[in-house]
C-alpha positions as MATLAB code, in Angstrom:
seq = 'MKIKVLIVDDSALIRGVMKEIINSQPDMDVVGVAPDPLVARDLIKQTNPDVLTLDVEMPKMDGLEFLEKLMRLRPMPVVMVSSLTERGSDITMRALELGAVDFVTKPKMSIQSGMLEYADLIADKIRVASRANIKPRVKVQSHADGAPLAAVRNPFTSSEKVIIIGASTGGTEAIKDFLIQLPPDCPGILITQHMPEGFTRSFANRLDKLSRISVKEAEGGERVLPGHAYLAPGHSHLLLVRSGANYMTKLDQGPPVNRHRPSVDVLFNSAALSAGKNAVGVILTGMGRDGAAGMLEMKKAGAYNLAQDEASCVVFGMPKEAIAIGATHEVGPLHELPGRVMHFFAAHGNRAMRV';
ca = [
      25.771    9.557   -6.272;
      23.521    8.613   -9.056;
      21.012    5.609   -8.487;
      22.263    2.649  -10.279;
      19.536    0.642  -11.975;
      19.478   -2.836  -13.427;
      16.828   -3.486  -16.163;
      15.485   -7.039  -16.525;
      13.235   -7.392  -19.125;
      12.755  -10.021  -22.311;
      11.602   -7.407  -24.747;
      14.543   -5.549  -26.400;
      12.082   -2.493  -26.991;
      11.111   -2.171  -23.500;
      14.762   -2.570  -22.555;
      15.650    0.236  -24.840;
      12.824    2.402  -23.636;
      13.470    2.210  -20.052;
      17.132    2.597  -20.586;
      16.279    5.857  -22.312;
      13.847    6.996  -19.362;
      16.253    6.260  -16.817;
      19.255    7.572  -18.405;
      17.477   10.867  -19.049;
      17.137   11.538  -15.190;
      20.046   13.569  -13.726;
      19.958   11.415  -10.730;
      19.966    7.874  -12.005;
      22.017    5.783  -14.352;
      21.475    2.250  -15.955;
      24.415    0.082  -14.992;
      23.035   -2.953  -17.242;
      20.229   -4.569  -19.087;
      19.198   -8.292  -18.949;
      16.978  -10.190  -21.251;
      16.301  -13.089  -18.572;
      17.034  -13.628  -14.822;
      19.943  -15.979  -15.530;
      21.774  -12.919  -17.145;
      20.558  -10.404  -14.405;
      22.018  -12.877  -11.672;
      25.619  -12.299  -13.138;
      25.019   -8.481  -13.743;
      23.749   -8.311  -10.148;
      27.031   -9.454   -8.849;
      28.962   -7.335  -11.356;
      27.202   -3.893  -11.138;
      25.822   -4.061   -7.524;
      22.687   -1.965   -8.386;
      20.499    0.064   -6.143;
      17.363   -0.782   -7.863;
      16.238   -3.611  -10.036;
      13.183   -3.050  -12.429;
      11.882   -6.540  -13.260;
       9.486   -8.232  -15.772;
       7.307  -10.898  -14.737;
       6.925  -12.988  -17.896;
      10.361  -13.978  -19.154;
      12.198  -17.074  -20.542;
      14.259  -19.487  -18.717;
      12.937  -18.504  -15.210;
       9.566  -16.897  -14.297;
      10.049  -13.343  -12.947;
       8.144  -14.266   -9.713;
      10.395  -17.264   -9.080;
      13.308  -14.941   -9.685;
      12.164  -12.307   -7.223;
      11.372  -14.906   -4.663;
      14.974  -16.156   -4.830;
      16.487  -12.699   -4.943;
      14.658  -11.457   -2.108;
      15.704  -14.416   -0.087;
      19.409  -14.558   -1.024;
      20.171  -10.839   -1.667;
      17.384   -8.632   -0.688;
      17.283   -5.286   -2.814;
      14.595   -2.747   -4.036;
      12.550   -4.198   -6.777;
      10.047   -2.352   -9.102;
       7.933   -4.622  -11.299;
       7.411   -3.517  -14.897;
       5.268   -5.773  -16.805;
       2.249   -6.196  -19.143;
       0.878   -9.075  -17.206;
       0.250   -6.641  -14.009;
      -2.804   -5.173  -15.564;
      -4.539   -8.163  -16.789;
      -2.986  -10.269  -14.027;
      -3.336   -8.285  -10.976;
      -3.206  -11.257   -8.699;
       0.302  -11.687  -10.227;
       1.080   -8.046   -8.858;
      -0.066   -8.654   -5.366;
       2.233  -11.933   -5.271;
       4.985   -9.786   -6.477;
       4.611   -7.341   -3.583;
       3.990  -10.165   -1.126;
       7.516  -11.363   -2.237;
       9.105   -8.086   -1.617;
       8.784   -5.893   -4.735;
       8.651   -2.041   -3.516;
       6.287   -1.279   -6.196;
       4.912   -1.656   -9.734;
       4.259   -0.022  -13.048;
       2.304   -1.514  -15.852;
       3.270   -1.375  -19.575;
       1.020    0.756  -21.459;
      -1.496   -1.132  -23.561;
      -1.441    1.045  -26.924;
       1.870    2.178  -28.450;
       4.565    0.870  -26.074;
       7.209    3.347  -26.909;
       5.127    6.490  -26.849;
       3.294    5.291  -23.847;
       6.384    4.556  -21.786;
       7.934    7.858  -22.559;
       4.595    9.299  -21.176;
       5.176    7.150  -18.136;
       8.626    8.517  -17.678;
       8.081   10.703  -14.432;
       6.069    7.947  -12.919;
       8.744    5.341  -13.500;
      11.536    7.492  -12.232;
       9.578    8.483   -9.045;
       9.026    4.921   -8.307;
      12.650    4.308   -8.833;
      13.699    7.185   -6.774;
      11.304    5.852   -3.938;
      12.522    2.458   -4.062;
      16.197    3.272   -3.687;
      15.457    4.780   -0.478;
      13.283    1.696    0.744;
      13.664   -0.188    4.106;
      14.126   -3.667    2.430;
      13.646   -6.370    5.169;
      13.623  -10.116    4.587;
      10.211  -11.591    3.755;
       8.497  -13.662    6.303;
       5.768  -16.463    5.897;
       2.244  -14.879    5.074;
       0.061  -15.184    7.968;
      -3.570  -16.141    7.744;
      -6.535  -15.874    9.915;
      -6.016  -19.354   10.695;
      -2.865  -18.717   12.228;
      -2.460  -17.837   15.926;
      -4.904  -16.120   18.257;
      -6.720  -12.717   17.295;
      -6.613   -9.811   19.476;
      -9.397   -9.474   21.959;
     -12.640   -8.140   20.733;
     -14.081   -4.924   22.022;
     -15.303   -5.509   25.479;
     -18.928   -3.818   24.786;
     -20.025   -5.289   21.166;
     -22.997   -2.842   21.328;
     -20.742    0.081   20.999;
     -18.551   -1.240   18.072;
     -20.899   -0.012   15.362;
     -20.340    3.601   16.738;
     -16.531    3.284   16.291;
     -14.468    3.339   12.967;
     -11.073    2.770   12.082;
      -9.655    4.788    9.256;
      -6.410    3.461    7.381;
      -4.226    5.230    4.778;
      -0.989    3.921    3.157;
       0.939    4.032   -0.135;
       4.185    2.395   -1.131;
       4.690   -0.727    0.935;
       1.172   -0.475    2.199;
      -0.340   -3.524    0.665;
       1.814   -5.773    2.932;
       1.289   -3.463    5.964;
      -2.416   -3.298    5.559;
      -2.672   -7.066    5.326;
      -0.239   -7.374    8.584;
      -2.582   -4.909   10.083;
      -5.718   -6.453    9.355;
      -4.989  -10.360    9.964;
      -4.501   -9.354   13.849;
      -8.008   -7.960   14.214;
     -10.995   -9.786   15.777;
     -14.218  -10.564   13.592;
     -16.201   -7.980   15.536;
     -13.889   -4.980   15.212;
     -15.301   -1.556   14.256;
     -15.939   -0.849   10.546;
     -12.788    0.025    8.742;
     -12.134    2.399    5.697;
      -8.904    2.272    3.919;
      -7.248    4.047    1.103;
      -4.220    2.557   -0.559;
      -2.714    4.403   -3.380;
      -3.114    1.700   -6.215;
      -4.176    2.022   -9.906;
      -7.739    0.973  -11.014;
      -7.857   -2.627  -11.860;
      -5.820   -3.757   -8.916;
      -7.679   -2.756   -5.896;
     -10.438   -5.523   -6.288;
      -7.637   -8.202   -6.376;
      -6.157   -6.629   -3.113;
      -9.460   -6.620   -1.492;
     -10.335  -10.303   -2.240;
      -6.729  -11.124   -1.149;
      -7.267   -9.528    2.217;
     -10.799  -10.991    2.618;
      -9.197  -14.473    2.275;
      -6.462  -13.755    4.841;
      -8.306  -11.863    7.484;
     -10.984  -12.657   10.249;
     -12.895   -9.704    9.000;
     -14.509   -9.174    5.392;
     -13.047   -7.136    3.139;
     -14.403   -5.550   -0.189;
     -13.692   -2.931   -2.533;
     -16.032   -0.137   -1.755;
     -18.918    0.381   -4.285;
     -20.271    3.464   -2.624;
     -23.630    3.500   -0.408;
     -22.687    0.661    1.913;
     -23.500    0.668    5.353;
     -20.238    0.597    7.372;
     -20.578   -2.681    9.571;
     -18.547   -3.971   12.334;
     -16.168   -6.745   11.300;
     -16.326   -5.226    7.640;
     -13.294   -3.122    5.882;
     -14.098   -1.148    2.678;
     -11.267   -0.510    0.238;
     -11.126    2.640   -1.918;
     -11.327    1.508   -5.528;
      -8.455    2.895   -7.786;
     -10.651    5.011   -9.748;
     -12.416    7.100   -6.849;
     -11.904    8.747   -3.791;
     -13.433    7.053   -0.832;
     -15.345    9.168    2.023;
     -17.171    8.178    5.213;
     -20.332    9.852    5.416;
     -23.482   10.041    7.599;
     -26.881    8.830    7.043;
     -28.987    9.307    9.958;
     -27.594    7.123   12.842;
     -25.493    5.091   10.171;
     -22.065    5.671    8.726;
     -21.954    5.127    4.921;
     -19.264    4.800    2.262;
     -19.362    7.176   -0.699;
     -17.190    7.320   -3.605;
     -16.030   10.621   -5.439;
     -14.391   10.811   -8.978;
     -13.134   14.361   -8.490;
      -9.702   15.438   -9.360;
      -6.611   14.018   -7.719;
      -5.460   15.423   -4.266;
      -1.860   15.359   -3.738;
      -1.445   13.735   -7.261;
      -3.677   10.883   -5.866;
      -7.009    9.472   -6.573;
      -7.997    7.838   -4.385;
      -6.441   10.152   -1.704;
      -5.872    9.719    2.005;
      -6.460   13.169    2.693;
      -9.948   12.852    1.273;
     -10.806    9.880    3.381;
      -9.402   11.511    6.486;
     -11.174   14.861    6.148;
     -14.449   13.140    5.511;
     -13.728   10.977    8.720;
     -13.016   14.334   10.632;
     -16.354   15.733    9.543;
     -18.533   12.631    9.948;
     -17.049   10.460   12.685;
     -14.989   12.978   15.046;
     -14.239   11.435   18.153;
     -15.505    8.006   17.017;
     -12.733    7.389   14.497;
      -9.212    6.041   15.268;
      -6.769    7.024   12.286;
      -3.987    5.003   11.086;
      -1.361    6.274    8.952;
       0.921    3.473    7.503;
       3.986    3.454    5.114;
       4.211    5.602    2.037;
       5.806    8.250    0.098;
       4.950   11.730    0.227;
       2.576   13.774    2.517;
      -0.844   12.601    1.347;
      -2.983   11.999    4.759;
      -1.094   14.382    7.107;
      -3.229   17.364    6.785;
      -6.264   15.246    6.607;
      -5.155   13.383    9.909;
      -4.615   16.606   11.707;
      -8.070   17.529   10.932;
      -9.211   14.238   12.542;
      -7.184   15.151   15.590;
      -8.824   18.446   15.962;
     -12.359   16.969   15.643;
     -11.340   14.674   18.521;
     -10.049   11.267   16.769;
      -7.250    9.378   18.048;
      -4.388    8.910   15.596;
      -1.497    6.352   15.260;
       1.388    6.346   12.942;
       3.688    3.473   11.723;
       7.501    4.133   13.057;
      10.257    4.465   10.798;
      11.973    1.083   11.681;
       8.923   -0.767   10.493;
       8.065    1.266    7.549;
       9.092    0.404    3.623;
       9.076    4.184    3.085;
       8.881    6.632    6.146;
       7.273    9.370    4.199;
       3.488    9.774    5.109;
       3.756    8.804    8.692;
       6.795   11.292    8.999;
       4.841   14.055    7.593;
       1.910   13.429   10.120;
       4.077   13.263   12.916;
       6.002   16.272   11.961;
       2.671   18.577   11.974;
       1.375   17.039   15.253;
      -1.249   14.977   13.934;
      -0.653   11.851   15.731;
      -1.154   10.598   19.457;
       1.141    7.476   19.307;
       3.914    6.355   17.014;
       4.762    2.655   16.988;
       5.828   -0.513   15.059;
       3.408   -2.026   12.628;
       2.959   -5.135   14.764;
       1.873   -3.406   17.592;
      -0.647   -0.791   16.021;
      -3.431   -3.390   15.966;
      -3.331   -4.130   19.561;
      -3.039   -0.503   20.422;
      -6.273    0.409   18.284;
      -8.150   -2.280   20.057;
      -7.017   -1.226   23.420;
      -7.968    2.337   22.773;
     -11.453    1.082   21.731;
     -11.742   -1.197   24.923;
     -10.751    1.730   27.288;
     -13.161    4.022   25.375;
     -15.944    1.438   24.296;
     -18.839    2.991   26.582;
     -18.444    6.463   25.049;
     -21.576    7.655   23.355;
     -21.396    8.654   19.470;
     -21.567   12.371   19.571;
     -20.727   14.005   16.398;
];
């Protein structure tokens, strides 16, 4: 069965190019095109698509407003395709928060030739979206809501410990849900989320506002401090390195690994080398195998590793691969993982740093 795709975009040019890209794929078929959400609403009923591609800026109804209603009334996989996403990355974060599986940006230069160059990327994202586990959206919680998890029992050892997180498709919300449960004096955190340049700073700022901890886009050369999280920028790999008694961040613009820069494997491998048994690795929702091999290296170096379970993942790809090669110690639902991490640190908090 081919993947049925409905295209929603107010640009006739984009609709035409998208239709050409999608229909050229052997495993997908465009079942309708709509210039606005009102037409799309009727076409959804008529065609029952597997995936919707959606522009943000459209007449009659804003794309985000339509997305919010869609995910409330008829949840389905949505890939955002919009020129707004590059210059308005806050809007992209909002779309992902509302339930969009992923996004692609319209190229800045010649739209038609640029979109055709993006054909493989667009097709890959539609394939992933078609297999995504779409769940009804819940209210976004912030650090003002509810009680935090207990802090590490011995705060003097928390600076010796680090939490290393990797994620891809569905990861923006998973990382948010993980971080908002952490206490303000938790161990330092390094995060790699597959995301293009131009979006990671907006993502980090959003996480910073929602969390009790401080979150920033990593610049390289920062000392890794308790209660702080450092997010890989979209243009560079993020590594954990040692400088004397301190952990530091390092950025590397080397070639993509597993087709990604930033790559989760690069981060996990650096944690295995620099932190060893003082690290806890967490692999969250995402497509592909990036992070599995690096997590296995972390385990060999003495780190304790956790993976998100299939039921709570948007895409059970990266965790599945890590589990399959024996790189994890625990597998659990997303809402339990922060507590399990903090419980582990509380139980092992007095272990001296030996690397």
